[in-house]
PDB file of C-alpha atoms and ligand atoms in Angstrom:
ATOM      1  CA  MET A 386      15.039 -58.205 -85.211  1.00  0.00           C
ATOM      2  CA  ARG A 387      13.967 -60.564 -87.986  1.00  0.00           C
ATOM      3  CA  VAL A 388      15.581 -59.811 -91.332  1.00  0.00           C
ATOM      4  CA  LEU A 389      15.149 -61.343 -94.765  1.00  0.00           C
ATOM      5  CA  VAL A 390      18.068 -60.944 -97.183  1.00  0.00           C
ATOM      6  CA  LEU A 391      17.298 -61.614-100.830  1.00  0.00           C
ATOM      7  CA  GLY A 392      20.563 -62.939-102.116  1.00  0.00           C
ATOM      8  CA  GLY A 393      22.547 -64.548-104.852  1.00  0.00           C
ATOM      9  CA  THR A 394      25.350 -61.965-104.971  1.00  0.00           C
ATOM     10  CA  THR A 395      28.730 -61.207-103.411  1.00  0.00           C
ATOM     11  CA  GLU A 396      27.092 -58.356-101.478  1.00  0.00           C
ATOM     12  CA  ALA A 397      24.458 -60.704-100.052  1.00  0.00           C
ATOM     13  CA  SER A 398      27.151 -63.131 -98.870  1.00  0.00           C
ATOM     14  CA  ALA A 399      29.092 -60.282 -97.254  1.00  0.00           C
ATOM     15  CA  LEU A 400      25.937 -59.034 -95.523  1.00  0.00           C
ATOM     16  CA  ALA A 401      25.139 -62.583 -94.362  1.00  0.00           C
ATOM     17  CA  LYS A 402      28.551 -62.693 -92.699  1.00  0.00           C
ATOM     18  CA  LEU A 403      28.001 -59.352 -90.945  1.00  0.00           C
ATOM     19  CA  LEU A 404      24.505 -60.359 -89.770  1.00  0.00           C
ATOM     20  CA  ALA A 405      25.718 -63.731 -88.502  1.00  0.00           C
ATOM     21  CA  GLY A 406      28.175 -61.939 -86.226  1.00  0.00           C
ATOM     22  CA  ASP A 407      25.566 -59.618 -84.692  1.00  0.00           C
ATOM     23  CA  ALA A 408      23.307 -61.074 -82.004  1.00  0.00           C
ATOM     24  CA  ARG A 409      20.700 -58.357 -82.484  1.00  0.00           C
ATOM     25  CA  PHE A 410      19.590 -59.915 -85.747  1.00  0.00           C
ATOM     26  CA  ASN A 411      17.813 -63.128 -86.586  1.00  0.00           C
ATOM     27  CA  ALA A 412      18.322 -63.224 -90.339  1.00  0.00           C
ATOM     28  CA  THR A 413      17.482 -65.579 -93.183  1.00  0.00           C
ATOM     29  CA  LEU A 414      19.194 -65.561 -96.559  1.00  0.00           C
ATOM     30  CA  SER A 415      16.986 -66.401 -99.528  1.00  0.00           C
ATOM     31  CA  LEU A 416      18.465 -67.813-102.735  1.00  0.00           C
ATOM     32  CA  ALA A 417      16.683 -68.346-106.050  1.00  0.00           C
ATOM     33  CA  GLY A 418      18.223 -71.800-106.393  1.00  0.00           C
ATOM     34  CA  ARG A 419      19.981 -71.066-109.697  1.00  0.00           C
ATOM     35  CA  THR A 420      23.072 -72.976-108.606  1.00  0.00           C
ATOM     36  CA  SER A 421      22.755 -76.504-107.264  1.00  0.00           C
ATOM     37  CA  ASN A 422      25.823 -76.212-105.062  1.00  0.00           C
ATOM     38  CA  PRO A 423      25.812 -72.672-103.620  1.00  0.00           C
ATOM     39  CA  LYS A 424      28.605 -71.478-101.350  1.00  0.00           C
ATOM     40  CA  ALA A 425      28.047 -72.351 -97.688  1.00  0.00           C
ATOM     41  CA  GLN A 426      26.569 -69.417 -95.773  1.00  0.00           C
ATOM     42  CA  PRO A 427      26.798 -68.519 -92.079  1.00  0.00           C
ATOM     43  CA  LEU A 428      23.037 -67.751 -91.923  1.00  0.00           C
ATOM     44  CA  ALA A 429      19.873 -69.831 -92.070  1.00  0.00           C
ATOM     45  CA  THR A 430      19.228 -70.221 -95.790  1.00  0.00           C
ATOM     46  CA  ARG A 431      16.039 -70.917 -97.740  1.00  0.00           C
ATOM     47  CA  VAL A 432      16.103 -71.791-101.435  1.00  0.00           C
ATOM     48  CA  GLY A 433      13.558 -71.264-104.243  1.00  0.00           C
ATOM     49  CA  GLY A 434      10.827 -68.814-105.235  1.00  0.00           C
ATOM     50  CA  PHE A 435       8.215 -67.565-102.763  1.00  0.00           C
ATOM     51  CA  GLY A 436       5.357 -67.820-105.265  1.00  0.00           C
ATOM     52  CA  GLY A 437       5.140 -64.252-106.558  1.00  0.00           C
ATOM     53  CA  VAL A 438       4.066 -61.205-104.554  1.00  0.00           C
ATOM     54  CA  ALA A 439       1.326 -63.120-102.704  1.00  0.00           C
ATOM     55  CA  GLY A 440       3.794 -65.822-101.658  1.00  0.00           C
ATOM     56  CA  LEU A 441       6.323 -63.290-100.427  1.00  0.00           C
ATOM     57  CA  ILE A 442       3.629 -61.403 -98.456  1.00  0.00           C
ATOM     58  CA  HIS A 443       2.627 -64.690 -96.837  1.00  0.00           C
ATOM     59  CA  TRP A 444       6.246 -65.475 -95.953  1.00  0.00           C
ATOM     60  CA  LEU A 445       6.896 -61.999 -94.484  1.00  0.00           C
ATOM     61  CA  ARG A 446       3.772 -62.241 -92.320  1.00  0.00           C
ATOM     62  CA  GLU A 447       4.300 -65.821 -91.232  1.00  0.00           C
ATOM     63  CA  LYS A 448       7.933 -65.204 -90.217  1.00  0.00           C
ATOM     64  CA  LYS A 449       7.090 -61.784 -88.729  1.00  0.00           C
ATOM     65  CA  VAL A 450       9.873 -60.160 -90.739  1.00  0.00           C
ATOM     66  CA  ASP A 451      10.882 -56.684 -89.518  1.00  0.00           C
ATOM     67  CA  ALA A 452      13.021 -55.613 -92.485  1.00  0.00           C
ATOM     68  CA  VAL A 453      14.055 -56.875 -95.926  1.00  0.00           C
ATOM     69  CA  VAL A 454      17.336 -56.221 -97.718  1.00  0.00           C
ATOM     70  CA  ASP A 455      17.224 -56.808-101.448  1.00  0.00           C
ATOM     71  CA  ALA A 456      20.748 -57.806-102.445  1.00  0.00           C
ATOM     72  CA  THR A 457      19.794 -59.571-105.673  1.00  0.00           C
ATOM     73  CA  HIS A 458      21.707 -59.387-108.949  1.00  0.00           C
ATOM     74  CA  PRO A 459      21.228 -56.232-111.064  1.00  0.00           C
ATOM     75  CA  TYR A 460      19.445 -58.365-113.704  1.00  0.00           C
ATOM     76  CA  ALA A 461      17.094 -60.088-111.240  1.00  0.00           C
ATOM     77  CA  ALA A 462      14.364 -57.495-111.805  1.00  0.00           C
ATOM     78  CA  GLN A 463      11.366 -59.715-111.108  1.00  0.00           C
ATOM     79  CA  MET A 464      12.445 -60.511-107.554  1.00  0.00           C
ATOM     80  CA  SER A 465      12.993 -56.810-106.831  1.00  0.00           C
ATOM     81  CA  THR A 466       9.624 -55.883-108.327  1.00  0.00           C
ATOM     82  CA  ASN A 467       7.979 -58.458-106.073  1.00  0.00           C
ATOM     83  CA  ALA A 468       9.933 -57.260-103.025  1.00  0.00           C
ATOM     84  CA  VAL A 469       8.871 -53.630-103.540  1.00  0.00           C
ATOM     85  CA  ALA A 470       5.202 -54.657-103.885  1.00  0.00           C
ATOM     86  CA  ALA A 471       5.193 -57.119-100.966  1.00  0.00           C
ATOM     87  CA  CYS A 472       7.010 -54.765 -98.583  1.00  0.00           C
ATOM     88  CA  ALA A 473       4.674 -51.898 -99.486  1.00  0.00           C
ATOM     89  CA  GLN A 474       1.626 -54.070 -98.784  1.00  0.00           C
ATOM     90  CA  THR A 475       2.954 -55.344 -95.454  1.00  0.00           C
ATOM     91  CA  ASP A 476       4.612 -52.087 -94.294  1.00  0.00           C
ATOM     92  CA  VAL A 477       7.939 -53.874 -93.945  1.00  0.00           C
ATOM     93  CA  PRO A 478      10.927 -51.548 -94.556  1.00  0.00           C
ATOM     94  CA  LEU A 479      12.918 -52.481 -97.670  1.00  0.00           C
ATOM     95  CA  GLY A 480      16.551 -51.549 -98.288  1.00  0.00           C
ATOM     96  CA  SER A 481      18.110 -52.341-101.679  1.00  0.00           C
ATOM     97  CA  ILE A 482      21.821 -52.752-102.286  1.00  0.00           C
ATOM     98  CA  VAL A 483      22.400 -51.239-105.713  1.00  0.00           C
ATOM     99  CA  ARG A 484      25.674 -52.175-107.361  1.00  0.00           C
ATOM    100  CA  PRO A 485      26.924 -49.437-109.725  1.00  0.00           C
ATOM    101  CA  PRO A 486      27.282 -50.502-113.364  1.00  0.00           C
ATOM    102  CA  TRP A 487      30.651 -50.540-115.134  1.00  0.00           C
ATOM    103  CA  GLN A 488      31.368 -47.302-116.949  1.00  0.00           C
ATOM    104  CA  ARG A 489      32.635 -47.301-120.518  1.00  0.00           C
ATOM    105  CA  GLN A 490      36.299 -46.177-120.659  1.00  0.00           C
ATOM    106  CA  GLU A 491      37.841 -44.259-123.546  1.00  0.00           C
ATOM    107  CA  ASP A 492      39.382 -47.353-125.156  1.00  0.00           C
ATOM    108  CA  ASP A 493      36.313 -49.565-124.731  1.00  0.00           C
ATOM    109  CA  SER A 494      34.370 -50.559-127.803  1.00  0.00           C
ATOM    110  CA  TRP A 495      30.878 -51.272-126.463  1.00  0.00           C
ATOM    111  CA  ARG A 496      27.629 -51.658-128.310  1.00  0.00           C
ATOM    112  CA  ILE A 497      24.708 -51.492-125.903  1.00  0.00           C
ATOM    113  CA  VAL A 498      21.646 -53.606-126.678  1.00  0.00           C
ATOM    114  CA  PRO A 499      18.427 -54.094-124.697  1.00  0.00           C
ATOM    115  CA  ASN A 500      18.420 -57.894-124.298  1.00  0.00           C
ATOM    116  CA  ALA A 501      20.001 -61.203-125.347  1.00  0.00           C
ATOM    117  CA  GLU A 502      17.859 -61.462-128.504  1.00  0.00           C
ATOM    118  CA  ALA A 503      19.141 -58.075-129.655  1.00  0.00           C
ATOM    119  CA  ALA A 504      22.696 -59.153-128.792  1.00  0.00           C
ATOM    120  CA  ALA A 505      22.330 -62.221-131.048  1.00  0.00           C
ATOM    121  CA  ALA A 506      21.049 -60.014-133.895  1.00  0.00           C
ATOM    122  CA  ALA A 507      23.868 -57.488-133.340  1.00  0.00           C
ATOM    123  CA  LEU A 508      26.498 -60.168-134.017  1.00  0.00           C
ATOM    124  CA  GLY A 509      25.666 -59.874-137.739  1.00  0.00           C
ATOM    125  CA  LYS A 510      25.741 -62.386-140.582  1.00  0.00           C
ATOM    126  CA  THR A 511      29.484 -63.061-140.845  1.00  0.00           C
ATOM    127  CA  PRO A 512      30.476 -66.071-138.710  1.00  0.00           C
ATOM    128  CA  LEU A 513      32.381 -64.997-135.610  1.00  0.00           C
ATOM    129  CA  ARG A 514      33.899 -66.597-132.559  1.00  0.00           C
ATOM    130  CA  VAL A 515      31.818 -65.296-129.684  1.00  0.00           C
ATOM    131  CA  PHE A 516      32.466 -65.389-125.949  1.00  0.00           C
ATOM    132  CA  LEU A 517      29.160 -65.431-124.065  1.00  0.00           C
ATOM    133  CA  SER A 518      29.427 -64.239-120.494  1.00  0.00           C
ATOM    134  CA  LEU A 519      25.831 -63.672-119.479  1.00  0.00           C
ATOM    135  CA  GLY A 520      24.866 -66.654-117.365  1.00  0.00           C
ATOM    136  CA  ARG A 521      23.053 -69.718-118.626  1.00  0.00           C
ATOM    137  CA  GLN A 522      19.435 -68.527-118.671  1.00  0.00           C
ATOM    138  CA  ASP A 523      19.677 -66.501-121.898  1.00  0.00           C
ATOM    139  CA  LEU A 524      21.809 -68.815-124.043  1.00  0.00           C
ATOM    140  CA  HIS A 525      18.795 -70.013-126.056  1.00  0.00           C
ATOM    141  CA  ALA A 526      18.564 -66.502-127.606  1.00  0.00           C
ATOM    142  CA  PHE A 527      21.661 -67.303-129.671  1.00  0.00           C
ATOM    143  CA  ALA A 528      19.985 -70.244-131.420  1.00  0.00           C
ATOM    144  CA  SER A 529      18.676 -67.586-133.833  1.00  0.00           C
ATOM    145  CA  ALA A 530      22.277 -66.896-134.946  1.00  0.00           C
ATOM    146  CA  PRO A 531      23.626 -70.426-135.626  1.00  0.00           C
ATOM    147  CA  GLN A 532      26.370 -69.200-138.012  1.00  0.00           C
ATOM    148  CA  HIS A 533      28.625 -68.229-135.089  1.00  0.00           C
ATOM    149  CA  ARG A 534      30.827 -70.386-132.863  1.00  0.00           C
ATOM    150  CA  TYR A 535      30.116 -69.781-129.201  1.00  0.00           C
ATOM    151  CA  LEU A 536      32.096 -70.292-126.029  1.00  0.00           C
ATOM    152  CA  ALA A 537      29.752 -69.736-123.080  1.00  0.00           C
ATOM    153  CA  ARG A 538      31.070 -69.460-119.540  1.00  0.00           C
ATOM    154  CA  THR A 539      28.514 -70.488-116.937  1.00  0.00           C
ATOM    155  CA  ILE A 540      28.601 -71.639-113.324  1.00  0.00           C
ATOM    156  CA  GLU A 541      26.290 -74.573-114.087  1.00  0.00           C
ATOM    157  CA  ALA A 542      25.587 -76.479-117.294  1.00  0.00           C
ATOM    158  CA  PRO A 543      22.619 -75.003-119.204  1.00  0.00           C
ATOM    159  CA  GLU A 544      19.310 -76.870-119.198  1.00  0.00           C
ATOM    160  CA  GLN A 545      17.560 -75.353-122.219  1.00  0.00           C
ATOM    161  CA  ALA A 546      16.718 -77.611-125.146  1.00  0.00           C
ATOM    162  CA  ALA A 547      17.148 -74.961-127.847  1.00  0.00           C
ATOM    163  CA  LEU A 548      20.789 -73.936-127.804  1.00  0.00           C
ATOM    164  CA  PRO A 549      22.908 -72.773-130.755  1.00  0.00           C
ATOM    165  CA  PRO A 550      24.576 -75.722-132.558  1.00  0.00           C
ATOM    166  CA  ASN A 551      28.187 -74.532-132.229  1.00  0.00           C
ATOM    167  CA  LEU A 552      28.213 -73.929-128.505  1.00  0.00           C
ATOM    168  CA  ARG A 553      30.870 -75.004-126.042  1.00  0.00           C
ATOM    169  CA  ILE A 554      30.366 -74.578-122.319  1.00  0.00           C
ATOM    170  CA  LEU A 555      33.171 -73.566-120.014  1.00  0.00           C
ATOM    171  CA  GLN A 556      32.019 -74.145-116.444  1.00  0.00           C
ATOM    172  CA  ALA A 557      33.711 -71.741-114.042  1.00  0.00           C
ATOM    173  CA  ARG A 558      32.857 -69.450-111.156  1.00  0.00           C
ATOM    174  CA  GLY A 559      34.536 -66.035-110.682  1.00  0.00           C
ATOM    175  CA  PRO A 560      36.390 -64.044-109.597  1.00  0.00           C
ATOM    176  CA  PHE A 561      38.583 -64.007-112.696  1.00  0.00           C
ATOM    177  CA  ASP A 562      41.801 -62.069-113.242  1.00  0.00           C
ATOM    178  CA  ARG A 563      42.828 -59.974-116.197  1.00  0.00           C
ATOM    179  CA  ASP A 564      45.808 -62.058-117.349  1.00  0.00           C
ATOM    180  CA  SER A 565      43.882 -65.329-117.455  1.00  0.00           C
ATOM    181  CA  GLU A 566      40.940 -63.603-119.167  1.00  0.00           C
ATOM    182  CA  ALA A 567      43.277 -62.158-121.831  1.00  0.00           C
ATOM    183  CA  LYS A 568      44.852 -65.604-122.311  1.00  0.00           C
ATOM    184  CA  LEU A 569      41.454 -67.277-122.649  1.00  0.00           C
ATOM    185  CA  LEU A 570      40.228 -64.731-125.197  1.00  0.00           C
ATOM    186  CA  SER A 571      43.472 -64.986-127.221  1.00  0.00           C
ATOM    187  CA  ASP A 572      43.759 -68.785-127.055  1.00  0.00           C
ATOM    188  CA  GLN A 573      40.138 -69.171-128.164  1.00  0.00           C
ATOM    189  CA  GLU A 574      40.598 -66.558-130.912  1.00  0.00           C
ATOM    190  CA  ILE A 575      37.520 -64.709-129.714  1.00  0.00           C
ATOM    191  CA  ASP A 576      36.245 -61.929-132.019  1.00  0.00           C
ATOM    192  CA  VAL A 577      33.555 -60.463-129.793  1.00  0.00           C
ATOM    193  CA  ILE A 578      32.242 -60.696-126.211  1.00  0.00           C
ATOM    194  CA  VAL A 579      28.606 -60.598-125.140  1.00  0.00           C
ATOM    195  CA  SER A 580      28.221 -59.516-121.539  1.00  0.00           C
ATOM    196  CA  LYS A 581      25.793 -58.177-118.994  1.00  0.00           C
ATOM    197  CA  ASN A 582      26.785 -54.988-117.184  1.00  0.00           C
ATOM    198  CA  SER A 583      26.968 -56.748-113.829  1.00  0.00           C
ATOM    199  CA  GLY A 584      29.230 -54.186-112.166  1.00  0.00           C
ATOM    200  CA  GLY A 585      31.536 -55.096-109.273  1.00  0.00           C
ATOM    201  CA  THR A 586      35.026 -56.507-109.442  1.00  0.00           C
ATOM    202  CA  ALA A 587      34.494 -60.298-109.657  1.00  0.00           C
ATOM    203  CA  THR A 588      33.847 -60.404-113.421  1.00  0.00           C
ATOM    204  CA  TYR A 589      35.281 -57.071-114.582  1.00  0.00           C
ATOM    205  CA  ALA A 590      38.565 -58.617-115.775  1.00  0.00           C
ATOM    206  CA  LYS A 591      37.028 -59.719-119.095  1.00  0.00           C
ATOM    207  CA  ILE A 592      36.120 -56.078-119.826  1.00  0.00           C
ATOM    208  CA  GLU A 593      39.698 -55.005-119.068  1.00  0.00           C
ATOM    209  CA  ALA A 594      41.047 -57.853-121.196  1.00  0.00           C
ATOM    210  CA  ALA A 595      38.745 -56.853-124.079  1.00  0.00           C
ATOM    211  CA  ARG A 596      40.112 -53.296-123.837  1.00  0.00           C
ATOM    212  CA  GLU A 597      43.680 -54.579-123.869  1.00  0.00           C
ATOM    213  CA  LEU A 598      43.041 -56.843-126.884  1.00  0.00           C
ATOM    214  CA  ASP A 599      40.909 -54.277-128.716  1.00  0.00           C
ATOM    215  CA  LEU A 600      37.889 -56.584-128.778  1.00  0.00           C
ATOM    216  CA  PRO A 601      34.334 -55.292-129.109  1.00  0.00           C
ATOM    217  CA  VAL A 602      31.816 -55.972-126.345  1.00  0.00           C
ATOM    218  CA  ILE A 603      28.097 -56.283-126.964  1.00  0.00           C
ATOM    219  CA  MET A 604      26.733 -55.099-123.640  1.00  0.00           C
ATOM    220  CA  ILE A 605      23.235 -56.109-122.591  1.00  0.00           C
ATOM    221  CA  ALA A 606      21.698 -53.131-120.807  1.00  0.00           C
ATOM    222  CA  ARG A 607      20.434 -53.470-117.257  1.00  0.00           C
ATOM    223  CA  PRO A 608      16.705 -53.995-116.836  1.00  0.00           C
ATOM    224  CA  ASP A 609      14.605 -51.473-114.943  1.00  0.00           C
ATOM    225  CA  LYS A 610      14.743 -52.717-111.394  1.00  0.00           C
ATOM    226  CA  PRO A 611      12.678 -51.041-108.699  1.00  0.00           C
ATOM    227  CA  ALA A 612      14.268 -50.482-105.295  1.00  0.00           C
ATOM    228  CA  GLY A 613      13.432 -49.558-101.740  1.00  0.00           C
ATOM    229  CA  HIS A 614      15.777 -47.355 -99.729  1.00  0.00           C
ATOM    230  CA  ILE A 615      19.004 -47.306-101.771  1.00  0.00           C
ATOM    231  CA  LEU A 616      22.044 -48.790-100.035  1.00  0.00           C
ATOM    232  CA  HIS A 617      25.486 -48.847-101.619  1.00  0.00           C
ATOM    233  CA  ASN A 618      27.168 -51.755 -99.885  1.00  0.00           C
ATOM    234  CA  PRO A 619      26.714 -54.366 -97.116  1.00  0.00           C
ATOM    235  CA  GLU A 620      28.132 -52.036 -94.452  1.00  0.00           C
ATOM    236  CA  GLU A 621      25.539 -49.400 -95.305  1.00  0.00           C
ATOM    237  CA  ALA A 622      22.867 -52.099 -95.147  1.00  0.00           C
ATOM    238  CA  MET A 623      24.021 -53.013 -91.628  1.00  0.00           C
ATOM    239  CA  ALA A 624      23.845 -49.367 -90.529  1.00  0.00           C
ATOM    240  CA  TRP A 625      20.345 -49.071 -92.035  1.00  0.00           C
ATOM    241  CA  LEU A 626      19.235 -52.223 -90.200  1.00  0.00           C
ATOM    242  CA  HIS A 627      20.776 -51.017 -86.932  1.00  0.00           C
ATOM    243  CA  ASP A 628      18.704 -47.832 -87.234  1.00  0.00           C
ATOM    244  CA  ARG A 629      15.591 -49.996 -87.383  1.00  0.00           C
ATOM    245  CA  ALA A 630      16.506 -52.445 -84.636  1.00  0.00           C
ATOM    246  CA  PRO A 631      14.649 -52.310 -81.290  1.00  0.00           C
ATOM    247  CA  GLY A 632      16.552 -50.122 -78.863  1.00  0.00           C
ATOM    248  CA  SER A 633      17.966 -47.808 -81.512  1.00  0.00           C
ATOM    249  CA  LEU A 634      16.697 -44.227 -81.609  1.00  0.00           C
ATOM    250  CA  ARG A 635      14.654 -44.963 -84.724  1.00  0.00           C
ATOM    251  CA  GLY A 636      13.689 -48.521 -83.760  1.00  0.00           C
ATOM    252  CA  VAL A 637      10.066 -49.388 -83.089  1.00  0.00           C
TER     253      VAL A 637
HETATM  254  P1  NAP B1331      14.323 -62.836-111.409  1.00  0.00           P
HETATM  255  O1  NAP B1331      13.957 -62.866-112.838  1.00  0.00           O
HETATM  256  O2  NAP B1331      14.323 -61.534-110.712  1.00  0.00           O
HETATM  257  O3  NAP B1331      13.412 -63.817-110.552  1.00  0.00           O
HETATM  258  C1  NAP B1331      12.554 -64.795-111.083  1.00  0.00           C
HETATM  259  C2  NAP B1331      11.931 -65.495-109.924  1.00  0.00           C
HETATM  260  O4  NAP B1331      12.911 -66.270-109.244  1.00  0.00           O
HETATM  261  C3  NAP B1331      11.354 -64.576-108.855  1.00  0.00           C
HETATM  262  O5  NAP B1331      10.075 -64.092-109.221  1.00  0.00           O
HETATM  263  C4  NAP B1331      11.356 -65.479-107.650  1.00  0.00           C
HETATM  264  O6  NAP B1331      10.305 -66.441-107.726  1.00  0.00           O
HETATM  265  C5  NAP B1331      12.650 -66.258-107.844  1.00  0.00           C
HETATM  266  N1  NAP B1331      13.771 -65.611-107.168  1.00  0.00           N
HETATM  267  C6  NAP B1331      14.734 -64.784-107.679  1.00  0.00           C
HETATM  268  N2  NAP B1331      15.622 -64.427-106.747  1.00  0.00           N
HETATM  269  C7  NAP B1331      15.212 -65.028-105.605  1.00  0.00           C
HETATM  270  C8  NAP B1331      15.733 -65.054-104.270  1.00  0.00           C
HETATM  271  N3  NAP B1331      16.862 -64.393-103.926  1.00  0.00           N
HETATM  272  N4  NAP B1331      15.053 -65.802-103.352  1.00  0.00           N
HETATM  273  C9  NAP B1331      13.915 -66.484-103.682  1.00  0.00           C
HETATM  274  N5  NAP B1331      13.387 -66.498-104.924  1.00  0.00           N
HETATM  275  C10 NAP B1331      14.040 -65.783-105.867  1.00  0.00           C
HETATM  276  O7  NAP B1331      15.768 -63.482-111.180  1.00  0.00           O
HETATM  277  P2  NAP B1331      16.490 -64.765-111.851  1.00  0.00           P
HETATM  278  O8  NAP B1331      15.531 -65.497-112.745  1.00  0.00           O
HETATM  279  O9  NAP B1331      17.172 -65.522-110.768  1.00  0.00           O
HETATM  280  O10 NAP B1331      17.627 -64.101-112.685  1.00  0.00           O
HETATM  281  C11 NAP B1331      17.425 -63.065-113.628  1.00  0.00           C
HETATM  282  C12 NAP B1331      18.755 -62.657-114.181  1.00  0.00           C
HETATM  283  O11 NAP B1331      19.660 -62.338-113.113  1.00  0.00           O
HETATM  284  C13 NAP B1331      19.410 -63.736-115.015  1.00  0.00           C
HETATM  285  O12 NAP B1331      19.780 -63.142-116.188  1.00  0.00           O
HETATM  286  C14 NAP B1331      20.606 -64.176-114.216  1.00  0.00           C
HETATM  287  O13 NAP B1331      21.700 -64.417-115.063  1.00  0.00           O
HETATM  288  C15 NAP B1331      20.892 -62.995-113.316  1.00  0.00           C
HETATM  289  N6  NAP B1331      21.489 -63.493-112.049  1.00  0.00           N
HETATM  290  C16 NAP B1331      20.692 -64.006-111.063  1.00  0.00           C
HETATM  291  C17 NAP B1331      21.294 -64.474-109.897  1.00  0.00           C
HETATM  292  C18 NAP B1331      20.446 -65.061-108.762  1.00  0.00           C
HETATM  293  O14 NAP B1331      21.026 -65.476-107.755  1.00  0.00           O
HETATM  294  N7  NAP B1331      19.134 -65.124-108.859  1.00  0.00           N
HETATM  295  C19 NAP B1331      22.675 -64.416-109.753  1.00  0.00           C
HETATM  296  C20 NAP B1331      23.439 -63.894-110.778  1.00  0.00           C
HETATM  297  C21 NAP B1331      22.826 -63.457-111.921  1.00  0.00           C
HETATM  298  P3  NAP B1331       8.883 -66.227-107.013  1.00  0.00           P
HETATM  299  O15 NAP B1331       8.163 -65.210-107.830  1.00  0.00           O
HETATM  300  O16 NAP B1331       8.270 -67.577-107.040  1.00  0.00           O
HETATM  301  O17 NAP B1331       9.141 -65.723-105.608  1.00  0.00           O
END
């Protein structure tokens, strides 16, 4: 059974490992190419966009794909929109691993905003020391609030031309633990954190550290992201694929 996994997440890597160990599947992992040195994967990997819905339809037909699992990041809404459209037009079953968002706890001080531009505006006029933990693609939004000092943690160095003037980059890849997050926030005298609600455990420690240190978090809300059949984790995705494999009761 030929499977396409849309990846870029911990769940996609875990599913790649499960698929690689199961001879019933011939799977390909697709990455957007946001990191130049992605972790080695046990599956055949392709990198870069398909060329919109039309490109993805072409790819699905050419490779005779039997099922797609969308395991993209909760903020990668465009890829999921394309996957829903392309799978509908080609009649290819689509399963989507949906990672639950973090829930606000009693001691959390969160302000929820719709996007990075709104996060920059929400920082206010008074100069602050801001920890940006939202990836590198949205950093340019903070150029509109140059009065603040920013520490941005990214996996790769940003490429945008228009960045805020007082920006330092800390290149690091999770998972991070609570003690080192609390130390970083204290050492850097951070006043406020800007974060996406990524969910999962790999980057949750900064939210716990913010709670411990009584720091506010400006939380960028998740985008609307369409999905196929909802799956909660890689194991569920495997079971869903097994149900569709030739030889299973539901297989065709
Ligand atoms: P996006 O806005 O959903 O996708 C933009 C385009 O990138 C897609 O239309 C597609 O190009 C290509 N693309 C995305 N994921 C792909 C995949 N798995 N395989 C092949 N092509 C893919 O996603 P994004 O621009 O990558 O990221 C949006 C947000 O998600 C950012 O805020 C980022 O911080 C966050 N995020 C993304 C990833 C990731 O691995 N992509 C990981 C962590 C966080 P075509 O239309 O040409 O097919």
